[in-house]
mmCIF file of C-alpha atoms in Angstrom:
data_model
loop_
_atom_site.group_PDB
_atom_site.id
_atom_site.type_symbol
_atom_site.label_atom_id
_atom_site.label_comp_id
_atom_site.label_asym_id
_atom_site.label_seq_id
_atom_site.Cartn_x
_atom_site.Cartn_y
_atom_site.Cartn_z
ATOM 1 C CA MET A 893 24.103 5.175 21.850
ATOM 2 C CA ASN A 894 22.136 3.624 24.938
ATOM 3 C CA VAL A 895 18.713 4.554 24.756
ATOM 4 C CA LEU A 896 16.159 4.255 27.974
ATOM 5 C CA VAL A 897 12.674 3.397 26.854
ATOM 6 C CA ILE A 898 10.040 4.018 29.110
ATOM 7 C CA ASN A 899 6.297 2.971 29.289
ATOM 8 C CA CYS A 900 4.534 5.062 32.534
ATOM 9 C CA GLY A 901 1.063 4.057 33.425
ATOM 10 C CA SER A 902 -0.684 5.738 36.215
ATOM 11 C CA SER A 903 1.235 3.351 38.890
ATOM 12 C CA SER A 904 3.408 1.344 36.925
ATOM 13 C CA LEU A 905 6.680 1.691 34.871
ATOM 14 C CA LYS A 906 8.089 -0.300 31.973
ATOM 15 C CA PHE A 907 11.680 0.309 31.329
ATOM 16 C CA GLN A 908 14.159 -1.209 28.806
ATOM 17 C CA LEU A 909 17.967 0.153 28.579
ATOM 18 C CA ILE A 910 18.841 -0.550 25.000
ATOM 19 C CA ASN A 911 21.969 -0.756 23.167
ATOM 20 C CA SER A 912 21.023 1.218 19.597
ATOM 21 C CA GLU A 913 23.681 0.148 17.678
ATOM 22 C CA SER A 914 23.299 -4.007 18.873
ATOM 23 C CA GLU A 915 19.999 -3.368 19.509
ATOM 24 C CA GLU A 916 20.429 -5.734 22.435
ATOM 25 C CA VAL A 917 18.546 -5.195 25.875
ATOM 26 C CA LEU A 918 20.893 -4.224 28.821
ATOM 27 C CA ALA A 919 18.523 -3.973 31.591
ATOM 28 C CA LYS A 920 14.648 -4.602 31.577
ATOM 29 C CA GLY A 921 12.129 -4.023 35.216
ATOM 30 C CA LEU A 922 9.047 -2.553 36.199
ATOM 31 C CA CYS A 923 8.030 -0.273 38.501
ATOM 32 C CA GLU A 924 4.185 -0.990 40.711
ATOM 33 C CA ARG A 925 2.104 0.570 42.921
ATOM 34 C CA ILE A 926 3.244 3.768 42.541
ATOM 35 C CA GLY A 927 1.747 5.831 45.012
ATOM 36 C CA ILE A 928 0.805 3.582 47.022
ATOM 37 C CA ASP A 929 3.334 1.611 48.482
ATOM 38 C CA GLY A 930 5.639 0.431 45.635
ATOM 39 C CA SER A 931 7.858 -1.773 44.321
ATOM 40 C CA LEU A 932 10.690 -2.525 41.612
ATOM 41 C CA THR A 933 11.300 -5.870 39.760
ATOM 42 C CA TYR A 934 14.997 -5.189 37.686
ATOM 43 C CA GLN A 935 16.247 -7.747 35.856
ATOM 44 C CA PRO A 936 19.871 -6.785 33.848
ATOM 45 C CA GLU A 937 21.593 -8.499 30.798
ATOM 46 C CA GLY A 938 22.303 -12.173 31.957
ATOM 47 C CA GLY A 939 21.475 -11.432 35.380
ATOM 48 C CA GLU A 940 18.888 -12.543 37.422
ATOM 49 C CA LYS A 941 15.955 -10.910 37.800
ATOM 50 C CA VAL A 942 15.328 -9.043 41.223
ATOM 51 C CA LYS A 943 12.452 -7.644 42.984
ATOM 52 C CA SER A 944 12.408 -5.008 46.201
ATOM 53 C CA ASP A 945 9.926 -3.445 48.172
ATOM 54 C CA LYS A 946 10.500 0.440 47.627
ATOM 55 C CA ALA A 947 8.469 3.512 48.406
ATOM 56 C CA MET A 948 7.266 5.252 45.486
ATOM 57 C CA PRO A 949 4.773 8.258 46.322
ATOM 58 C CA THR A 950 4.947 10.019 42.852
ATOM 59 C CA HIS A 951 6.937 8.523 39.715
ATOM 60 C CA THR A 952 10.142 11.085 40.306
ATOM 61 C CA GLU A 953 10.931 8.519 42.574
ATOM 62 C CA ALA A 954 10.252 5.522 40.541
ATOM 63 C CA ILE A 955 12.211 7.321 37.915
ATOM 64 C CA GLN A 956 15.112 7.994 40.783
ATOM 65 C CA PHE A 957 15.461 3.959 41.297
ATOM 66 C CA VAL A 958 15.519 2.998 37.984
ATOM 67 C CA ILE A 959 18.304 5.278 37.404
ATOM 68 C CA ASP A 960 19.976 3.942 40.663
ATOM 69 C CA ALA A 961 19.567 0.414 39.549
ATOM 70 C CA LEU A 962 20.975 0.912 35.718
ATOM 71 C CA THR A 963 24.079 2.991 37.341
ATOM 72 C CA ASP A 964 24.584 0.020 40.786
ATOM 73 C CA GLU A 965 28.172 -0.442 41.090
ATOM 74 C CA LYS A 966 27.374 -4.190 41.553
ATOM 75 C CA THR A 967 23.823 -4.639 39.220
ATOM 76 C CA GLY A 968 24.079 -1.746 36.997
ATOM 77 C CA VAL A 969 24.573 -1.730 33.635
ATOM 78 C CA VAL A 970 26.209 1.852 33.476
ATOM 79 C CA LYS A 971 28.725 3.829 34.966
ATOM 80 C CA SER A 972 26.723 6.881 34.977
ATOM 81 C CA LEU A 973 23.400 8.842 33.401
ATOM 82 C CA ASP A 974 26.280 9.959 30.814
ATOM 83 C CA GLU A 975 25.989 6.911 28.911
ATOM 84 C CA ILE A 976 22.289 7.093 28.790
ATOM 85 C CA GLY A 977 21.794 9.420 25.185
ATOM 86 C CA ALA A 978 18.409 9.487 25.024
ATOM 87 C CA VAL A 979 15.134 8.420 26.487
ATOM 88 C CA GLY A 980 11.992 7.369 24.444
ATOM 89 C CA HIS A 981 8.661 7.782 26.182
ATOM 90 C CA ARG A 982 5.526 5.697 25.073
ATOM 91 C CA ILE A 983 2.655 7.997 24.611
ATOM 92 C CA VAL A 984 -1.070 6.595 23.683
ATOM 93 C CA HIS A 985 -2.424 9.614 22.398
ATOM 94 C CA GLY A 986 -1.925 12.450 19.900
ATOM 95 C CA GLY A 987 -4.849 12.880 18.096
ATOM 96 C CA GLU A 988 -4.303 14.462 14.494
ATOM 97 C CA LYS A 989 -1.231 16.643 16.276
ATOM 98 C CA PHE A 990 1.110 14.189 15.908
ATOM 99 C CA ALA A 991 1.585 11.758 12.717
ATOM 100 C CA SER A 992 5.349 10.669 13.671
ATOM 101 C CA SER A 993 7.249 10.660 16.318
ATOM 102 C CA VAL A 994 8.870 14.207 18.091
ATOM 103 C CA VAL A 995 11.321 15.119 20.401
ATOM 104 C CA ILE A 996 9.616 15.907 23.471
ATOM 105 C CA THR A 997 9.505 20.396 23.717
ATOM 106 C CA ASP A 998 7.445 22.220 25.814
ATOM 107 C CA GLU A 999 5.177 22.906 22.978
ATOM 108 C CA VAL A 1000 4.997 19.083 22.370
ATOM 109 C CA LEU A 1001 4.061 18.692 26.374
ATOM 110 C CA ALA A 1002 1.088 21.324 25.523
ATOM 111 C CA ALA A 1003 -0.292 19.923 22.643
ATOM 112 C CA VAL A 1004 0.195 16.248 23.912
ATOM 113 C CA GLU A 1005 -2.183 17.638 27.181
ATOM 114 C CA GLU A 1006 -4.604 18.651 24.786
ATOM 115 C CA CYS A 1007 -5.240 15.188 23.873
ATOM 116 C CA ASN A 1008 -6.192 14.272 27.672
ATOM 117 C CA ASP A 1009 -9.693 13.925 26.646
ATOM 118 C CA LEU A 1010 -9.329 11.117 24.301
ATOM 119 C CA ALA A 1011 -6.814 9.100 26.557
ATOM 120 C CA PRO A 1012 -7.870 10.077 29.836
ATOM 121 C CA LEU A 1013 -6.579 7.075 31.259
ATOM 122 C CA HIS A 1014 -3.120 7.245 29.802
ATOM 123 C CA ASN A 1015 -2.060 10.738 28.407
ATOM 124 C CA PRO A 1016 -1.958 12.093 32.071
ATOM 125 C CA ALA A 1017 0.023 8.870 33.265
ATOM 126 C CA ASN A 1018 2.510 9.840 30.174
ATOM 127 C CA LEU A 1019 3.210 13.291 30.882
ATOM 128 C CA ILE A 1020 4.002 12.754 33.987
ATOM 129 C CA GLY A 1021 6.805 10.075 33.312
ATOM 130 C CA ILE A 1022 7.735 12.560 31.081
ATOM 131 C CA ASN A 1023 8.139 15.537 33.474
ATOM 132 C CA ALA A 1024 9.933 13.162 36.493
ATOM 133 C CA CYS A 1025 12.524 12.289 33.286
ATOM 134 C CA LYS A 1026 13.375 15.786 32.596
ATOM 135 C CA LYS A 1027 13.298 16.720 36.654
ATOM 136 C CA LEU A 1028 16.182 14.099 36.938
ATOM 137 C CA MET A 1029 17.770 14.240 33.400
ATOM 138 C CA PRO A 1030 17.127 17.552 32.645
ATOM 139 C CA GLY A 1031 20.823 17.499 29.797
ATOM 140 C CA THR A 1032 18.982 14.304 28.237
ATOM 141 C CA PRO A 1033 17.385 14.754 24.440
ATOM 142 C CA MET A 1034 13.696 12.938 24.903
ATOM 143 C CA VAL A 1035 11.272 11.714 22.205
ATOM 144 C CA GLY A 1036 7.756 11.018 21.768
ATOM 145 C CA VAL A 1037 5.879 8.058 20.227
ATOM 146 C CA PHE A 1038 2.681 7.650 19.624
ATOM 147 C CA ASP A 1039 0.637 4.934 19.396
ATOM 148 C CA THR A 1040 -1.605 7.110 17.207
ATOM 149 C CA ALA A 1041 0.809 8.326 15.171
ATOM 150 C CA PHE A 1042 1.144 5.141 12.783
ATOM 151 C CA HIS A 1043 -2.971 5.376 12.092
ATOM 152 C CA GLN A 1044 -2.279 9.026 11.057
ATOM 153 C CA THR A 1045 -2.392 7.390 6.950
ATOM 154 C CA MET A 1046 -5.746 6.474 7.123
ATOM 155 C CA PRO A 1047 -8.037 8.108 4.400
ATOM 156 C CA GLU A 1048 -11.176 10.007 5.380
ATOM 157 C CA LYS A 1049 -13.323 7.349 4.442
ATOM 158 C CA ALA A 1050 -11.793 5.419 6.944
ATOM 159 C CA TYR A 1051 -11.817 7.282 9.646
ATOM 160 C CA LEU A 1052 -15.088 9.369 9.577
ATOM 161 C CA TYR A 1053 -18.020 7.841 11.807
ATOM 162 C CA GLY A 1054 -21.803 7.925 10.581
ATOM 163 C CA LEU A 1055 -21.625 11.016 13.337
ATOM 164 C CA PRO A 1056 -23.002 14.573 12.591
ATOM 165 C CA TYR A 1057 -19.673 16.138 10.921
ATOM 166 C CA GLU A 1058 -19.976 18.644 13.734
ATOM 167 C CA TYR A 1059 -18.830 16.138 16.159
ATOM 168 C CA TYR A 1060 -15.442 15.836 14.571
ATOM 169 C CA GLU A 1061 -14.921 19.169 13.834
ATOM 170 C CA LYS A 1062 -16.099 20.615 17.462
ATOM 171 C CA HIS A 1063 -14.949 17.363 19.135
ATOM 172 C CA ALA A 1064 -12.528 15.408 17.409
ATOM 173 C CA VAL A 1065 -14.774 12.747 17.337
ATOM 174 C CA ARG A 1066 -13.297 9.792 14.672
ATOM 175 C CA ARG A 1067 -11.101 6.325 14.089
ATOM 176 C CA TYR A 1068 -7.963 6.873 15.863
ATOM 177 C CA GLY A 1069 -7.080 3.223 16.057
ATOM 178 C CA PHE A 1070 -3.933 2.097 18.886
ATOM 179 C CA HIS A 1071 -0.997 -0.492 19.000
ATOM 180 C CA GLY A 1072 0.289 1.554 16.183
ATOM 181 C CA THR A 1073 4.258 0.982 17.288
ATOM 182 C CA SER A 1074 3.588 -2.751 16.999
ATOM 183 C CA HIS A 1075 1.421 -1.972 13.680
ATOM 184 C CA SER A 1076 4.696 -0.142 12.294
ATOM 185 C CA PHE A 1077 7.400 -2.608 13.327
ATOM 186 C CA VAL A 1078 5.744 -5.813 12.561
ATOM 187 C CA SER A 1079 4.209 -4.722 9.032
ATOM 188 C CA LYS A 1080 8.022 -3.938 8.469
ATOM 189 C CA HIS A 1081 9.671 -6.930 9.463
ATOM 190 C CA ALA A 1082 6.944 -8.993 8.164
ATOM 191 C CA ALA A 1083 8.075 -7.355 4.697
ATOM 192 C CA GLU A 1084 11.583 -7.928 4.989
ATOM 193 C CA PHE A 1085 11.528 -11.328 6.497
ATOM 194 C CA LEU A 1086 8.787 -12.370 3.742
ATOM 195 C CA GLY A 1087 10.986 -10.983 1.168
ATOM 196 C CA LEU A 1088 8.357 -8.279 0.314
ATOM 197 C CA ASP A 1089 8.710 -5.069 -1.209
ATOM 198 C CA LEU A 1090 6.920 -3.243 1.423
ATOM 199 C CA SER A 1091 6.426 0.280 -0.860
ATOM 200 C CA ALA A 1092 4.449 -2.459 -2.993
ATOM 201 C CA SER A 1093 2.606 -4.532 -0.781
ATOM 202 C CA LYS A 1094 -0.546 -5.472 1.078
ATOM 203 C CA ILE A 1095 -0.275 -6.658 4.695
ATOM 204 C CA ILE A 1096 -2.619 -7.552 7.259
ATOM 205 C CA VAL A 1097 -1.566 -7.381 10.934
ATOM 206 C CA ALA A 1098 -3.012 -9.055 13.824
ATOM 207 C CA HIS A 1099 -2.105 -7.604 16.979
ATOM 208 C CA LEU A 1100 -3.772 -10.430 19.475
ATOM 209 C CA GLY A 1101 -3.118 -9.220 22.596
ATOM 210 C CA ASN A 1102 -5.697 -9.244 25.807
ATOM 211 C CA GLY A 1103 -6.443 -5.546 23.746
ATOM 212 C CA ALA A 1104 -6.280 -6.615 20.115
ATOM 213 C CA SER A 1105 -6.824 -4.520 16.867
ATOM 214 C CA ILE A 1106 -6.477 -5.369 12.916
ATOM 215 C CA SER A 1107 -4.600 -2.800 10.614
ATOM 216 C CA ALA A 1108 -4.409 -3.198 6.804
ATOM 217 C CA VAL A 1109 -1.123 -1.395 5.656
ATOM 218 C CA LEU A 1110 -0.723 -0.532 2.014
ATOM 219 C CA ASN A 1111 2.641 -0.221 0.396
ATOM 220 C CA GLY A 1112 3.402 0.616 4.174
ATOM 221 C CA GLN A 1113 1.034 3.302 5.662
ATOM 222 C CA CYS A 1114 -2.210 2.338 7.474
ATOM 223 C CA VAL A 1115 -5.245 2.805 5.864
ATOM 224 C CA ASP A 1116 -8.009 1.002 8.192
ATOM 225 C CA THR A 1117 -7.300 -0.444 11.693
ATOM 226 C CA SER A 1118 -10.264 -1.875 13.743
ATOM 227 C CA MET A 1119 -9.814 0.502 17.284
ATOM 228 C CA GLY A 1120 -11.358 3.494 16.859
ATOM 229 C CA LEU A 1121 -11.714 6.738 18.924
ATOM 230 C CA THR A 1122 -10.751 4.732 22.021
ATOM 231 C CA PRO A 1123 -9.132 1.233 22.307
ATOM 232 C CA LEU A 1124 -12.603 -0.506 22.873
ATOM 233 C CA GLU A 1125 -13.661 -0.653 19.422
ATOM 234 C CA GLY A 1126 -12.996 -3.906 16.643
ATOM 235 C CA LEU A 1127 -12.451 -7.207 18.018
ATOM 236 C CA VAL A 1128 -13.647 -8.986 20.762
ATOM 237 C CA MET A 1129 -11.142 -8.714 23.325
ATOM 238 C CA GLY A 1130 -10.127 -10.071 26.453
ATOM 239 C CA THR A 1131 -12.307 -8.293 29.017
ATOM 240 C CA ARG A 1132 -13.118 -5.179 25.895
ATOM 241 C CA SER A 1133 -16.506 -6.144 24.298
ATOM 242 C CA GLY A 1134 -15.540 -4.913 20.741
ATOM 243 C CA ASP A 1135 -17.950 -3.537 17.514
ATOM 244 C CA ILE A 1136 -21.631 -3.708 19.313
ATOM 245 C CA ASP A 1137 -25.124 -2.422 18.512
ATOM 246 C CA PRO A 1138 -24.171 1.445 20.258
ATOM 247 C CA ALA A 1139 -28.486 1.180 21.547
ATOM 248 C CA ILE A 1140 -27.341 -2.120 23.226
ATOM 249 C CA MET A 1141 -26.093 0.805 26.040
ATOM 250 C CA GLU A 1142 -29.312 2.151 26.490
ATOM 251 C CA TYR A 1143 -30.833 -1.378 26.827
ATOM 252 C CA ILE A 1144 -28.658 -2.852 29.396
ATOM 253 C CA ALA A 1145 -28.608 0.584 31.456
ATOM 254 C CA LYS A 1146 -32.726 0.292 31.636
ATOM 255 C CA LYS A 1147 -32.211 -3.199 32.560
ATOM 256 C CA GLU A 1148 -29.981 -3.044 35.100
ATOM 257 C CA GLY A 1149 -30.060 0.018 36.315
ATOM 258 C CA LEU A 1150 -26.460 1.464 35.358
ATOM 259 C CA ASP A 1151 -25.719 5.045 34.629
ATOM 260 C CA ILE A 1152 -23.148 5.708 31.818
ATOM 261 C CA ALA A 1153 -20.253 5.202 33.880
ATOM 262 C CA GLY A 1154 -21.117 1.697 34.551
ATOM 263 C CA VAL A 1155 -22.392 0.709 31.394
ATOM 264 C CA MET A 1156 -18.770 1.662 30.210
ATOM 265 C CA ASN A 1157 -17.512 -0.579 33.286
ATOM 266 C CA VAL A 1158 -18.917 -3.729 31.565
ATOM 267 C CA LEU A 1159 -18.224 -2.886 28.371
ATOM 268 C CA ASN A 1160 -14.630 -2.301 28.899
ATOM 269 C CA LYS A 1161 -14.209 -4.532 32.479
ATOM 270 C CA LYS A 1162 -16.364 -7.057 32.032
ATOM 271 C CA SER A 1163 -17.032 -8.080 28.513
ATOM 272 C CA GLY A 1164 -14.834 -9.710 25.538
ATOM 273 C CA VAL A 1165 -13.879 -13.348 25.937
ATOM 274 C CA LEU A 1166 -14.154 -13.053 29.994
ATOM 275 C CA GLY A 1167 -17.981 -12.141 29.698
ATOM 276 C CA ILE A 1168 -18.956 -14.916 27.030
ATOM 277 C CA SER A 1169 -17.323 -17.309 28.935
ATOM 278 C CA ASN A 1170 -19.686 -16.626 31.876
ATOM 279 C CA ASN A 1171 -16.577 -15.243 33.621
ATOM 280 C CA LEU A 1172 -13.912 -18.756 33.194
ATOM 281 C CA SER A 1173 -11.089 -16.512 32.249
ATOM 282 C CA SER A 1174 -9.851 -13.761 29.742
ATOM 283 C CA ASP A 1175 -7.029 -15.950 29.348
ATOM 284 C CA PHE A 1176 -6.827 -17.730 26.035
ATOM 285 C CA ARG A 1177 -4.727 -20.561 27.844
ATOM 286 C CA ASP A 1178 -7.969 -21.072 30.211
ATOM 287 C CA LEU A 1179 -10.171 -20.832 27.534
ATOM 288 C CA GLU A 1180 -8.680 -23.513 25.193
ATOM 289 C CA GLU A 1181 -8.384 -25.814 28.290
ATOM 290 C CA GLY A 1182 -11.605 -24.990 28.503
ATOM 291 C CA MET A 1183 -13.308 -25.612 25.278
ATOM 292 C CA ASN A 1184 -10.964 -29.202 24.771
ATOM 293 C CA ASP A 1185 -12.288 -30.266 27.922
ATOM 294 C CA GLY A 1186 -16.370 -29.707 26.936
ATOM 295 C CA ASN A 1187 -16.849 -26.516 28.028
ATOM 296 C CA LYS A 1188 -19.430 -24.590 26.509
ATOM 297 C CA TYR A 1189 -18.649 -21.152 27.337
ATOM 298 C CA ALA A 1190 -15.158 -21.750 26.733
ATOM 299 C CA LYS A 1191 -15.587 -22.800 22.926
ATOM 300 C CA ALA A 1192 -18.197 -20.031 22.451
ATOM 301 C CA ALA A 1193 -15.056 -17.627 23.550
ATOM 302 C CA MET A 1194 -12.970 -19.162 21.676
ATOM 303 C CA GLU A 1195 -15.416 -18.940 18.464
ATOM 304 C CA VAL A 1196 -16.490 -15.792 18.300
ATOM 305 C CA PHE A 1197 -13.010 -14.362 18.937
ATOM 306 C CA CYS A 1198 -11.528 -15.568 16.201
ATOM 307 C CA TYR A 1199 -14.357 -15.457 13.979
ATOM 308 C CA ARG A 1200 -14.638 -11.953 14.576
ATOM 309 C CA VAL A 1201 -10.672 -11.616 13.968
ATOM 310 C CA ALA A 1202 -11.355 -13.588 10.258
ATOM 311 C CA LYS A 1203 -14.159 -11.225 9.206
ATOM 312 C CA TYR A 1204 -12.024 -8.043 9.757
ATOM 313 C CA ILE A 1205 -9.348 -9.930 7.815
ATOM 314 C CA GLY A 1206 -11.711 -10.678 5.011
ATOM 315 C CA SER A 1207 -13.038 -6.993 5.386
ATOM 316 C CA TYR A 1208 -9.227 -4.944 4.864
ATOM 317 C CA ALA A 1209 -8.677 -7.660 1.461
ATOM 318 C CA ALA A 1210 -11.758 -5.678 0.330
ATOM 319 C CA ALA A 1211 -10.517 -2.664 1.310
ATOM 320 C CA MET A 1212 -6.870 -3.268 -0.431
ATOM 321 C CA ASN A 1213 -8.212 -5.293 -3.397
ATOM 322 C CA GLY A 1214 -6.108 -8.017 -1.897
ATOM 323 C CA VAL A 1215 -3.445 -9.278 0.382
ATOM 324 C CA ASP A 1216 -0.140 -10.451 -0.192
ATOM 325 C CA ALA A 1217 0.498 -11.699 3.805
ATOM 326 C CA ILE A 1218 -0.983 -11.522 7.277
ATOM 327 C CA ALA A 1219 1.170 -11.352 10.197
ATOM 328 C CA PHE A 1220 0.471 -12.607 13.925
ATOM 329 C CA THR A 1221 1.790 -11.085 16.450
ATOM 330 C CA ALA A 1222 1.527 -10.093 20.225
ATOM 331 C CA GLY A 1223 0.863 -12.858 22.614
ATOM 332 C CA ILE A 1224 -2.211 -14.503 21.595
ATOM 333 C CA GLY A 1225 -1.240 -14.291 17.972
ATOM 334 C CA GLU A 1226 2.874 -15.334 18.574
ATOM 335 C CA ASN A 1227 1.406 -17.717 20.988
ATOM 336 C CA SER A 1228 -1.824 -19.912 20.230
ATOM 337 C CA GLY A 1229 -1.294 -22.440 16.690
ATOM 338 C CA THR A 1230 -4.902 -23.556 18.424
ATOM 339 C CA VAL A 1231 -6.292 -19.690 17.374
ATOM 340 C CA ARG A 1232 -4.291 -19.523 14.254
ATOM 341 C CA LYS A 1233 -5.703 -22.161 12.619
ATOM 342 C CA MET A 1234 -9.433 -21.261 13.965
ATOM 343 C CA ILE A 1235 -8.716 -17.641 12.343
ATOM 344 C CA LEU A 1236 -7.420 -19.455 9.011
ATOM 345 C CA GLY A 1237 -9.681 -21.927 8.689
ATOM 346 C CA TYR A 1238 -12.481 -19.016 7.164
ATOM 347 C CA LEU A 1239 -10.005 -17.540 4.678
ATOM 348 C CA GLY A 1240 -9.424 -20.664 2.346
ATOM 349 C CA TYR A 1241 -11.387 -18.738 -0.478
ATOM 350 C CA LEU A 1242 -7.971 -16.413 -0.440
ATOM 351 C CA GLY A 1243 -5.754 -19.503 -1.025
ATOM 352 C CA ILE A 1244 -4.513 -19.441 2.682
ATOM 353 C CA THR A 1245 -2.988 -23.292 3.138
ATOM 354 C CA VAL A 1246 -1.617 -24.115 6.742
ATOM 355 C CA ASP A 1247 1.162 -25.678 7.179
ATOM 356 C CA GLU A 1248 0.182 -27.748 10.232
ATOM 357 C CA GLU A 1249 3.925 -28.589 11.429
ATOM 358 C CA ALA A 1250 4.960 -24.568 11.368
ATOM 359 C CA ASN A 1251 1.697 -23.439 13.338
ATOM 360 C CA LYS A 1252 2.906 -25.793 16.091
ATOM 361 C CA LYS A 1253 5.518 -23.303 16.714
ATOM 362 C CA ARG A 1254 5.618 -20.346 18.872
ATOM 363 C CA GLY A 1255 7.677 -17.082 19.633
ATOM 364 C CA GLU A 1256 9.568 -17.019 17.025
ATOM 365 C CA ASP A 1257 9.552 -14.968 12.927
ATOM 366 C CA LEU A 1258 8.293 -18.089 11.058
ATOM 367 C CA VAL A 1259 5.920 -19.035 8.258
ATOM 368 C CA ILE A 1260 3.285 -20.620 8.988
ATOM 369 C CA SER A 1261 1.463 -21.083 5.272
ATOM 370 C CA ALA A 1262 2.165 -24.028 3.230
ATOM 371 C CA ALA A 1263 4.672 -23.618 -0.036
ATOM 372 C CA ASP A 1264 1.274 -23.970 -2.105
ATOM 373 C CA SER A 1265 -0.699 -21.074 -0.341
ATOM 374 C CA LYS A 1266 -1.360 -17.953 -2.154
ATOM 375 C CA VAL A 1267 -1.118 -15.943 0.404
ATOM 376 C CA LYS A 1268 1.857 -15.428 2.463
ATOM 377 C CA VAL A 1269 0.908 -16.176 6.520
ATOM 378 C CA ALA A 1270 3.376 -15.354 9.298
ATOM 379 C CA VAL A 1271 4.267 -14.830 12.847
ATOM 380 C CA ILE A 1272 6.022 -12.006 13.797
ATOM 381 C CA PRO A 1273 6.876 -11.393 17.387
ATOM 382 C CA THR A 1274 6.056 -7.880 18.251
ATOM 383 C CA ASN A 1275 8.766 -5.460 19.717
ATOM 384 C CA GLU A 1276 7.417 -2.021 20.732
ATOM 385 C CA GLU A 1277 10.641 -1.203 22.964
ATOM 386 C CA LEU A 1278 12.675 -1.603 20.321
ATOM 387 C CA ALA A 1279 10.493 0.140 17.969
ATOM 388 C CA ILE A 1280 10.565 2.770 19.910
ATOM 389 C CA ALA A 1281 14.380 2.576 20.824
ATOM 390 C CA ARG A 1282 14.651 3.111 16.860
ATOM 391 C CA GLU A 1283 12.288 6.265 16.517
ATOM 392 C CA THR A 1284 14.370 7.570 19.141
ATOM 393 C CA VAL A 1285 17.726 7.413 17.783
ATOM 394 C CA ALA A 1286 16.753 8.445 14.310
ATOM 395 C CA LEU A 1287 15.190 12.016 15.984
ATOM 396 C CA VAL A 1288 18.004 12.567 17.929
#
């Protein structure tokens, strides 16, 4: 079966067409600037990447251009829509309504819409993409795969905040966690790659990218994760603050003359390693270069980031009463040996030793712990699109 995987944002749409049997990517691409002027980047398997400007007033036109590209006589990879067996949609927030992926129905769409307040920038866009696909591909089954679903196995002690319980009951204020599709894929693949029994394992997944989160996966189920009600909580990230004293919001608001929206803009878009590095960069390649060149702000940003990751790993080892394996994934986790080394430097008490040569490699499944390490440490490239395709096939 060929599965079209759609990741729809407010003004963009990423897609991959995956053969579920071989798990090969037949084609992939990106629609950008939807609602403005629009462009489509398209690349068939083994072919050149081509970018073309196209007017995309809405997501419906964007989906139509994707279909046209996939079925094009010269560069397409299928002859017609009949060769696309299902569509898998990434949906950011499922609240407590969805603990697993689901076949999309009108009832499901209504339930997703009820979660819009929890992800106002993402869920409405996800719904727009689904409705555009339904309009153009009415006979094709569709599946929703939720960023939050994998974390729904967390116990109450992990997801409740120290707030009045009525806020949870009335407004669903609790920890939800994100990057769930990645954490699920990586924890399963790490167990397989490292020869562990997933149903009797303690795995910590460090998804380190511009957005970053950590999860504790006990016997294949998530028991804690660092992101919270929103993706702002947890680790210091590219531009997000991560954990802070909440009173800072009032303090900065008064000092800088900001309202709630202004403070939230600072916490989401001007903080993290970008803010700590004195606006040098949110890109860790720039920060590493700056640190090596003696830039004190870059050095501080790198050290704060790695220290926070190490603290979370330590706390999750405590939460699971031990750890068998740590898996690094996503852009930074997969590619920065420097960041991995700095983080693991705090974890010698767990009996971790690092294979320095292996840690210099990047972008592939590899073990970076030494043979005598008491905890296995691996790099596992994430593949959320493949995970969505697998979930879709399993349901349809």
